[in-house]
Coordinates of C-alpha atoms and ligand atoms in Angstrom, one line a residue:
Chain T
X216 CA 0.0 0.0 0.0
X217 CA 1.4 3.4 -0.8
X218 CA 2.4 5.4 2.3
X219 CA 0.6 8.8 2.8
X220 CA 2.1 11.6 3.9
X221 CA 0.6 14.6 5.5
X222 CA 0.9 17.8 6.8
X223 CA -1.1 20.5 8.7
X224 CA -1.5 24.0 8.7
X225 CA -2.4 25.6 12.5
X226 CA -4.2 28.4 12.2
X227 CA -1.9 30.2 15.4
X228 CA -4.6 33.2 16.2
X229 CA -7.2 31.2 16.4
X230 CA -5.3 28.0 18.8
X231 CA -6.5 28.3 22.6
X232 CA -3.7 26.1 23.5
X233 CA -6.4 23.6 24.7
X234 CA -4.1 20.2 23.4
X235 CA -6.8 18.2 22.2
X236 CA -5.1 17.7 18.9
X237 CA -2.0 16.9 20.4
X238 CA -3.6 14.2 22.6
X239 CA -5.9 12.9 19.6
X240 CA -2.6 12.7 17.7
X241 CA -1.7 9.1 17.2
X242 CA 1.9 9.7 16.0
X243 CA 2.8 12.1 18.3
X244 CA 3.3 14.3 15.7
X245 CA 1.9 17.8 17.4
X246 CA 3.2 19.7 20.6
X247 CA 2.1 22.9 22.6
X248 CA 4.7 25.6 22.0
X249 CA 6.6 26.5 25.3
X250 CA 8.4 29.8 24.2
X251 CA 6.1 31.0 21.8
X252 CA 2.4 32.4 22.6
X253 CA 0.2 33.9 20.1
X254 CA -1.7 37.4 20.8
X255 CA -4.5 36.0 23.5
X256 CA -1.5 34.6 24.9
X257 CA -1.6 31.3 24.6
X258 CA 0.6 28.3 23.9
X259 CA -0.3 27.0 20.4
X260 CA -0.3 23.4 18.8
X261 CA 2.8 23.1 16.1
X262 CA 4.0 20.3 14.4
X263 CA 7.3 18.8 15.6
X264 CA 7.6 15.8 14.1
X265 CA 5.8 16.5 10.7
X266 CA 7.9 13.9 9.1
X267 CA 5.7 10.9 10.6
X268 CA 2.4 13.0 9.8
X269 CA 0.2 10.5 7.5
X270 CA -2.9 13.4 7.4
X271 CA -4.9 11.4 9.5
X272 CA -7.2 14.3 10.2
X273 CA -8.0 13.2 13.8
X274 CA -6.1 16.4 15.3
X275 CA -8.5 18.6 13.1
X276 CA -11.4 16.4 14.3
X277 CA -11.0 16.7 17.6
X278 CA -10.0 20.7 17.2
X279 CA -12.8 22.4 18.9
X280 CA -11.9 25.8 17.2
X281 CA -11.9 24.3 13.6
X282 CA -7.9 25.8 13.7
X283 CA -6.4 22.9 11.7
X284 CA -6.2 22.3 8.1
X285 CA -4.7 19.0 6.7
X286 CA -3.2 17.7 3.5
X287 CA -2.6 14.6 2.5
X288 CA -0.5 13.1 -0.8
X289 CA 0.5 9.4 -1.6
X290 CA 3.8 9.0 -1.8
X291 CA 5.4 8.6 -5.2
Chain Q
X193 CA 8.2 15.0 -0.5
X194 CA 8.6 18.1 0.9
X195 CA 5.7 20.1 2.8
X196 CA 5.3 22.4 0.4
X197 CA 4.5 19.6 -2.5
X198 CA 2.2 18.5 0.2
X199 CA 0.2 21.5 1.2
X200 CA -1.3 22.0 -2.2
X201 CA -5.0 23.0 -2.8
X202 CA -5.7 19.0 -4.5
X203 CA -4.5 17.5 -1.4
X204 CA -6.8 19.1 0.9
X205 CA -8.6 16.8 3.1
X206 CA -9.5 18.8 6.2
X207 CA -10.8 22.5 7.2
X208 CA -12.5 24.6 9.3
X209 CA -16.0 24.1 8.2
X210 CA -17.4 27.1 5.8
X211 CA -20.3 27.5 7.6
X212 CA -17.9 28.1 10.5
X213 CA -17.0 32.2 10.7
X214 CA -13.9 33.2 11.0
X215 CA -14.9 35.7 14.0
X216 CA -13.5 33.4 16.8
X217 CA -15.7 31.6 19.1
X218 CA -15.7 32.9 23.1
X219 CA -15.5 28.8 24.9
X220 CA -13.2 28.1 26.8
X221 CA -10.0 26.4 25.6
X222 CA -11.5 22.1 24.7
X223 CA -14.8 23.3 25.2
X224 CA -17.1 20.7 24.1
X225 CA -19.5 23.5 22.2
X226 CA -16.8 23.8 19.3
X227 CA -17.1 20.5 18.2
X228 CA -20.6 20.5 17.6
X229 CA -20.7 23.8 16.6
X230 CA -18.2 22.1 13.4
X231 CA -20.6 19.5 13.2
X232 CA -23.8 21.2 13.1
X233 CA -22.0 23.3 10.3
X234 CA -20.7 20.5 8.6
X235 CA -24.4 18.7 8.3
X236 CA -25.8 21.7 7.1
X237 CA -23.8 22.3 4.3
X238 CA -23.7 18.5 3.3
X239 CA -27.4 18.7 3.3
X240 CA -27.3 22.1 0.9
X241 CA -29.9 23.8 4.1
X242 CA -27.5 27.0 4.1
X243 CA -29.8 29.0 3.0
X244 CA -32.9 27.3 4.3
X245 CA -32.0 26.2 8.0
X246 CA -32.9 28.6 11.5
X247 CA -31.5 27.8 14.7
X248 CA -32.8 29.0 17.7
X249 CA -30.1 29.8 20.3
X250 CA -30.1 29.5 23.8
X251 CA -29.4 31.1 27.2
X252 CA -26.2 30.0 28.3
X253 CA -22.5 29.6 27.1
X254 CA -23.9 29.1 23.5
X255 CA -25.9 32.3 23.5
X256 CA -23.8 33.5 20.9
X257 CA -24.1 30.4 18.5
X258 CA -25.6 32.8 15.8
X259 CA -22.8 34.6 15.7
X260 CA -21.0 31.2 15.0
X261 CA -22.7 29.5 12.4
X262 CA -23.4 31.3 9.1
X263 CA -27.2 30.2 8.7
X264 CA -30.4 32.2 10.2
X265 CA -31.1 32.0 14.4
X266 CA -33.4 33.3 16.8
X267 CA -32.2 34.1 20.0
X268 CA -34.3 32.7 22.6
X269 CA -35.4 33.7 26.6
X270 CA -33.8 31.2 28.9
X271 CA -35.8 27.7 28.5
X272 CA -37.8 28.7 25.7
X273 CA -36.1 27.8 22.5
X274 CA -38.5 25.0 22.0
X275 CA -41.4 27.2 21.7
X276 CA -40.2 29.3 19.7
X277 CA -39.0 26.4 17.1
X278 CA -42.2 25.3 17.7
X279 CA -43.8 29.0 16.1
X280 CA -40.4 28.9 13.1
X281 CA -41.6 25.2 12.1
X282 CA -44.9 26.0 12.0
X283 CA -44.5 29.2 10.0
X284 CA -42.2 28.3 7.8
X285 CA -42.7 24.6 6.8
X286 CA -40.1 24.2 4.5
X287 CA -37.0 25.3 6.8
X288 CA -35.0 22.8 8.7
X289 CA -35.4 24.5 12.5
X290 CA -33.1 23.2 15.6
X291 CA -32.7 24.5 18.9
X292 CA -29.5 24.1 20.9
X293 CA -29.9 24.1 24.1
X294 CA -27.2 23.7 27.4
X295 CA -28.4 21.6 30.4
X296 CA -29.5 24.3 32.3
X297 CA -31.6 26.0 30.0
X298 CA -33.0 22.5 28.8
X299 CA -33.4 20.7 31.7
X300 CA -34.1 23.3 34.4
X301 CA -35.8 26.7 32.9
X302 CA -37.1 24.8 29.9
X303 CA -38.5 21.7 31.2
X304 CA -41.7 22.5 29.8
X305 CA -41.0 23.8 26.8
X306 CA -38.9 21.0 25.9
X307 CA -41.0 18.4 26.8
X308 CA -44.4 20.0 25.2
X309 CA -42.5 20.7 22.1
X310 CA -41.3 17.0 22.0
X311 CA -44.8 16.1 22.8
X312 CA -46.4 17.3 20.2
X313 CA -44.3 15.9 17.7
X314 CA -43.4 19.3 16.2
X315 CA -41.0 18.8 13.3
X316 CA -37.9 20.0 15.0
X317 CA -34.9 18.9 16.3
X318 CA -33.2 19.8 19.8
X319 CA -29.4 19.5 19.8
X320 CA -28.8 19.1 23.8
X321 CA -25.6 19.8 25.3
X322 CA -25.4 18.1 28.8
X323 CA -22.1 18.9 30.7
X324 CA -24.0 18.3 34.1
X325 CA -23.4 22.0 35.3
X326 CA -24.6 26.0 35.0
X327 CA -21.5 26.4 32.8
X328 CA -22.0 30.4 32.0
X329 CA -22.7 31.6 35.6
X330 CA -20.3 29.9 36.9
X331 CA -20.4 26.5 37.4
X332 CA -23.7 26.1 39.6
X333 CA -25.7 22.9 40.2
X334 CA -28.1 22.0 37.6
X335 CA -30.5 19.2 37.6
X336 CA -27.8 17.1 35.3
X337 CA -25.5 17.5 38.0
X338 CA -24.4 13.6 38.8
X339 CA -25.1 12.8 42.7
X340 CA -22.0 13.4 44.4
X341 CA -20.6 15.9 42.2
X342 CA -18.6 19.3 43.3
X343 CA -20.3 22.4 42.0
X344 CA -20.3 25.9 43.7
X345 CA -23.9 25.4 45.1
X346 CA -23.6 21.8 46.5
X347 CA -19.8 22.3 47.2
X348 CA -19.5 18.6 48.9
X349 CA -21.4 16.7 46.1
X350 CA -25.4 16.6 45.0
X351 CA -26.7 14.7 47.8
X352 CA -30.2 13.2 46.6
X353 CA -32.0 14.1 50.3
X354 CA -30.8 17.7 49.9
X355 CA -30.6 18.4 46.0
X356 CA -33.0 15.4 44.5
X357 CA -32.0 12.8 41.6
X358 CA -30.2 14.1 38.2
X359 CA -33.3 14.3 35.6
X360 CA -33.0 11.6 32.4
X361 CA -34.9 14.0 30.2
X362 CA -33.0 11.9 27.3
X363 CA -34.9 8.7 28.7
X364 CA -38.4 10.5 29.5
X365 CA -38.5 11.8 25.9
X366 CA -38.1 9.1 24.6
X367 CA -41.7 7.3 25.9
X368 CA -43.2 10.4 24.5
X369 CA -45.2 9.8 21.2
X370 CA -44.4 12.6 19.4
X371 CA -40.5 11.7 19.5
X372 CA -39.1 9.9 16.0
X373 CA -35.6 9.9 16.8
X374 CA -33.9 10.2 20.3
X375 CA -29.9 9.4 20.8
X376 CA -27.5 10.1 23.2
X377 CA -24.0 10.9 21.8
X378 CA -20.6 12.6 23.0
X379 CA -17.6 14.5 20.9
X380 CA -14.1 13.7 23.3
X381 CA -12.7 11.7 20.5
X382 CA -12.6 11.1 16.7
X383 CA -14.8 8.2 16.9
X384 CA -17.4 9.6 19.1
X385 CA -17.4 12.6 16.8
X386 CA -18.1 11.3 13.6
X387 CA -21.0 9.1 15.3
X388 CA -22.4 12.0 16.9
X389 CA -22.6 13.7 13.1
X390 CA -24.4 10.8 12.2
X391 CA -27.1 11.3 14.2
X392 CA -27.5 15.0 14.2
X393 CA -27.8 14.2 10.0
X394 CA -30.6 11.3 10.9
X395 CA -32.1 13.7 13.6
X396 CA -32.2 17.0 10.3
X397 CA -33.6 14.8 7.9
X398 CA -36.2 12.9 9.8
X399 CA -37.1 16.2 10.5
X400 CA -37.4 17.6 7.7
X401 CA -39.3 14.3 6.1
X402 CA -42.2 15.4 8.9
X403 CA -41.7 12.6 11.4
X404 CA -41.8 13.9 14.4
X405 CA -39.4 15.9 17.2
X406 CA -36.0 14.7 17.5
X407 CA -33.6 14.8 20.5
X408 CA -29.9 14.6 19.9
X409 CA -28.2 14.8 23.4
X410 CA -24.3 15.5 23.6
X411 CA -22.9 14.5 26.9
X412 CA -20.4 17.2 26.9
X413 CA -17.6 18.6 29.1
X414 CA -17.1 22.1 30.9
X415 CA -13.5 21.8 32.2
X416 CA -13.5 25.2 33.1
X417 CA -16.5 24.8 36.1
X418 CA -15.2 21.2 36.2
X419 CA -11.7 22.1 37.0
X420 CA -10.3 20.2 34.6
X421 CA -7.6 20.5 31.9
X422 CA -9.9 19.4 29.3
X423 CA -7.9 16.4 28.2
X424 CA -9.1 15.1 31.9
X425 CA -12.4 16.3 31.6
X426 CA -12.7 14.1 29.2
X427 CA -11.5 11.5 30.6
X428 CA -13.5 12.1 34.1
X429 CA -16.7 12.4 31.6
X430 CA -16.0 8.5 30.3
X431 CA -15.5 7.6 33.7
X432 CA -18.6 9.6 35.7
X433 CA -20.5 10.6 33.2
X434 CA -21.7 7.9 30.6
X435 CA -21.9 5.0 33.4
X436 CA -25.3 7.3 34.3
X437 CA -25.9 8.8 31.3
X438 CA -25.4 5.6 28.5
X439 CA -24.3 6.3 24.8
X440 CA -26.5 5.3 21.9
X441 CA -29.9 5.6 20.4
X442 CA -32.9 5.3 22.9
X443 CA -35.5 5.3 20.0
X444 CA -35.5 5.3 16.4
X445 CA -38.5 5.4 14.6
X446 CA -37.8 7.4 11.3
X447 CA -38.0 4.2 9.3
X448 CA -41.6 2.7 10.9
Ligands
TPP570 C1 -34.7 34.0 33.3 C2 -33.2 33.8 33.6 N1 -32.9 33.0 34.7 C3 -31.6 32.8 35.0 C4 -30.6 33.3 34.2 C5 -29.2 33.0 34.5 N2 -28.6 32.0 33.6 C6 -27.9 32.3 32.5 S1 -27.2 31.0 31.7 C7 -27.9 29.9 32.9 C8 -27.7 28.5 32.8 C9 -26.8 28.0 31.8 O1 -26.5 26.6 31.9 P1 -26.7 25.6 30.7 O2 -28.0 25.8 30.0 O3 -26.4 24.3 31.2 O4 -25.6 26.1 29.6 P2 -24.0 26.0 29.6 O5 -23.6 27.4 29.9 O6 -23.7 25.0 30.6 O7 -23.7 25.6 28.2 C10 -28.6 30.7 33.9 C11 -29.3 30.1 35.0 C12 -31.0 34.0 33.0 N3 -30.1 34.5 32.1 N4 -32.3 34.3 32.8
SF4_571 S1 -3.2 14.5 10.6 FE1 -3.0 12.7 11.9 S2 -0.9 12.2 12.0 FE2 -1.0 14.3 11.2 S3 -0.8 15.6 13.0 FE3 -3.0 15.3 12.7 S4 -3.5 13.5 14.0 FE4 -1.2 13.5 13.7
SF4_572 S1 -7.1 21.4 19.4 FE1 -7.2 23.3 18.3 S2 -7.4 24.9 19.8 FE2 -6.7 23.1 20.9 S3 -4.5 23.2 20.9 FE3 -5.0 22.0 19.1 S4 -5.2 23.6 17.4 FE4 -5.2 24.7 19.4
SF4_573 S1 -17.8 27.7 31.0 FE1 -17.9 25.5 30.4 S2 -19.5 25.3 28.9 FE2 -19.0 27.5 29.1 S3 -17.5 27.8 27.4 FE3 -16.3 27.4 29.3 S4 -16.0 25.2 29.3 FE4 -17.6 25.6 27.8
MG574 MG1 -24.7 23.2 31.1

C-alpha cells in the first residue's frame, strides 16, 4: 500500500492552546509551543515531528476551534 | 516530498468548516460547544440547508451560537427555545429548524418547553448539550449534576436528600409519542465525533421528512467549572459521566 504523507497548517490566532489535537494525535506528531504564545497569549499546537504525519485528520477532528487544516499526498 | 508539494490545494482533506465564521468563538479552551458547533455546520452544508436552515439559540454559554454559524437563528429567553422552534416550524414549513440548548436551559428553565415541544411531535430537532453543570454563571448545580458531584452550590457533592435525583430528560423523551428519533451521543474523541454527526444528520432529515421531534443529546464537558484540563475532563466524563448517562440511540423510529 502506498504510504501517505501529511501535513497540517495551524491556524496560530485562532489555537486556545487547549491540546486536544496533540492528545488525539496518534503519531505524536503535534506539541504545545513553550516559548512561543500567540496574541491572547496562549501556547499554540505546532508540528514537531511532521515527518511521521500520514494526514490522518484526527487532530482537526477533535479541534474544537476548527484551527487545523490538513493535506494529504500518496507518496510517489 | 517536501511540505510544500504536500500543502497543495488538491490535497486538501480537512478545514475549518465554511459555515464556521472566522470571528473566533468565546468557549473556553477544549470546550465541548466547538465540536458540535463544526458539526452542526458541517451537516448543514452537506445537506445544501444553508440558505434554508434557523436555529434557535439558547441562554447559556452558546448564546452567541448565531454569531458562530453562518445560517439564520433566533435568540431565545432562557428555556424557551422549544417554543419558539415550535412557532419557526410551524411558519415556515419548508426550513429545517433546531434549537441548541445547554443543560440548564433544557433541563431546568425549559423543562416544559422541551417536553411539550417533544410532545407534540413538532418537526424539529433539539441539539442538547449536557455537561452536568450551569456552565456560563459559573459552574452552579443544575438538575444534570451527577449525585455526588462538586459544584459551587452543592460544594460537597449533589446529595439526593438535599438536592433530589439528576433528571434523564433523554430517557423520559423518549416514551413520549411525538419523538421519532432520540440518541445520546458525545464528541471527546474522533470516533465519538463522527457518530455523533451521524445522528444530528438522521435527527435533520427525519425532520425535515415530517416525522416527528427529534432529540440529539451531547454529553459534553465544561473543564472550566469542572476544573479540569480538558484532556481530563474528558477522561472524568467517560469515567462519571456515561456510566449514568449511557451512549447510543434510545429510539428510532424514522424508518416505521
Ligand atoms: C430567566 C433567567 N434566569 C436565569 C438566568 C441566568 N442564567 C444564565 S445561563 C444559565 C444556565 C446556563 O446553563 P446551561 O443551560 O447548562 O448552559 P451551559 O452554559 O452549561 O452551556 C442561567 C441560570 C437568566 N439569564 N435568565
Ligand atoms: S493529521 Fe493525523 S498524523 Fe498528522 S498531526 Fe494530525 S493527527 Fe497527527
Ligand atoms: S485542538 Fe485546536 S485549539 Fe486546541 S491546541 Fe489544538 S489547534 Fe489549538
Ligand atoms: S464555561 Fe464551560 S460550557 Fe462554558 S465555554 Fe467554558 S468550558 Fe464551555
Ligand atoms: Mg450546562
Amino acid at each position: 500500500m502506498a504510504k501517505m504523507k501529511g501535513a497540517t497548517v495551524v491556524d496560530i490566532e485562532r489555537c486556545k492552546g487547549c491540546r486536544l489535537c496533540v492528545v488525539a494525535c496518534p503519531l505524536d506528531v503535534l506539541a504545545l509551543t513553550t516559548k512561543n504564545v500567540n496574541q491572547k497569549g496562549y501556547n499554540y499546537a505546532e508540528a514537531v515531528k511532521e515527518d511521521t504525519c500520514t494526514g490522518c485528520c484526527s487532530c482537526a477532528i477533535v479541534c474544537p476551534d476548527g484551527c487545523i487544516t490538513v493535506y494529504r499526498k500518496k507518496e510517489e | 516530498m517536501t511540505r510544500e508539494e504536500i500543502i497543495r490545494e488538491e490535497n486538501l482533506v480537512y478545514k475549518k468548516p465554511e459555515l464556521l465564521n472566522d470571528v473566533p468563538m468565546h468557549y473556553c479552551p477544549g470546550c465541548s460547544h466547538g465540536v458540535v458547533h463544526k458539526l452542526i455546520s458541517e451537516v448543514i452544508a452537506e445537506m445544501g440547508m444553508q440558505e434554508k436552515s434557523i436555529g434557535i439559540s439558547p441562554v447559556g454559554c452558546a448564546v452567541f451560537a448565531y454569531k458562530y454559524i453562518d445560517i439564520d437563528w433566533e435568540e431565545a429567553a432562557h428555556g424557551r427555545a422549544p417554543a419558539l422552534a415550535t412557532a419557526v416550524k410551524r411558519l415556515l414549513p419548508d426550513r429545517l429548524v433546531f434549537t441548541y440548548q445547554g443543560d440548564g436551559d433544557l433541563a431546568c428553565i425549559g423543562t416544559g418547553e422541551t417536553i411539550h415541544a417533544l410532545n407534540r411531535g413538532e418537526n424539529i430537532t433539539i441539539i442538547f448539550i449536557n455537561n452536568a453543570i450551569y456552565g456560563m454563571t459559573g459552574g452552579q448545580m443544575a438538575p444534570t449534576t451527577l449525585l455526588g458531584m462538586k459544584t459551587v452550590t452543592c460544594p460537597y457533592g449533589r446529595d439526593p436528600k438535599l438536592h433530589g435525583y439528576p433528571l434523564k430528560i433523554t430517557e423520559i423523551a423518549a416514551t413520549l409519542e411525538g419523538t421519532c428519533y432520540v440518541t445520546r451521543q458525545s464528541v471527546q474523541n474522533v470516533g465519538a465525533i463522527l457518530k455523533a454527526k451521524r445522528a444530528i444528520r438522521k435527527a435533520f432529515e427525519y425532520s425535515m421528512q415530517g416525522k416527528g421531534s427529534n432529540l440529539v443529546e451531547i454529553v459534553s464537558t465544561c473543564n472550566t467549572n469542572w476544573k479540569m484540563t480538558p484532556e481530563k475532563a474528558n477522561q472524568w466524563m467517560e469515567e462519571n459521566m456515561f456510566p449514568f448517562y449511557q451512549l447510543g440511540d434510545l429510539k428510532d423510529n424514522g424508518n416505521k
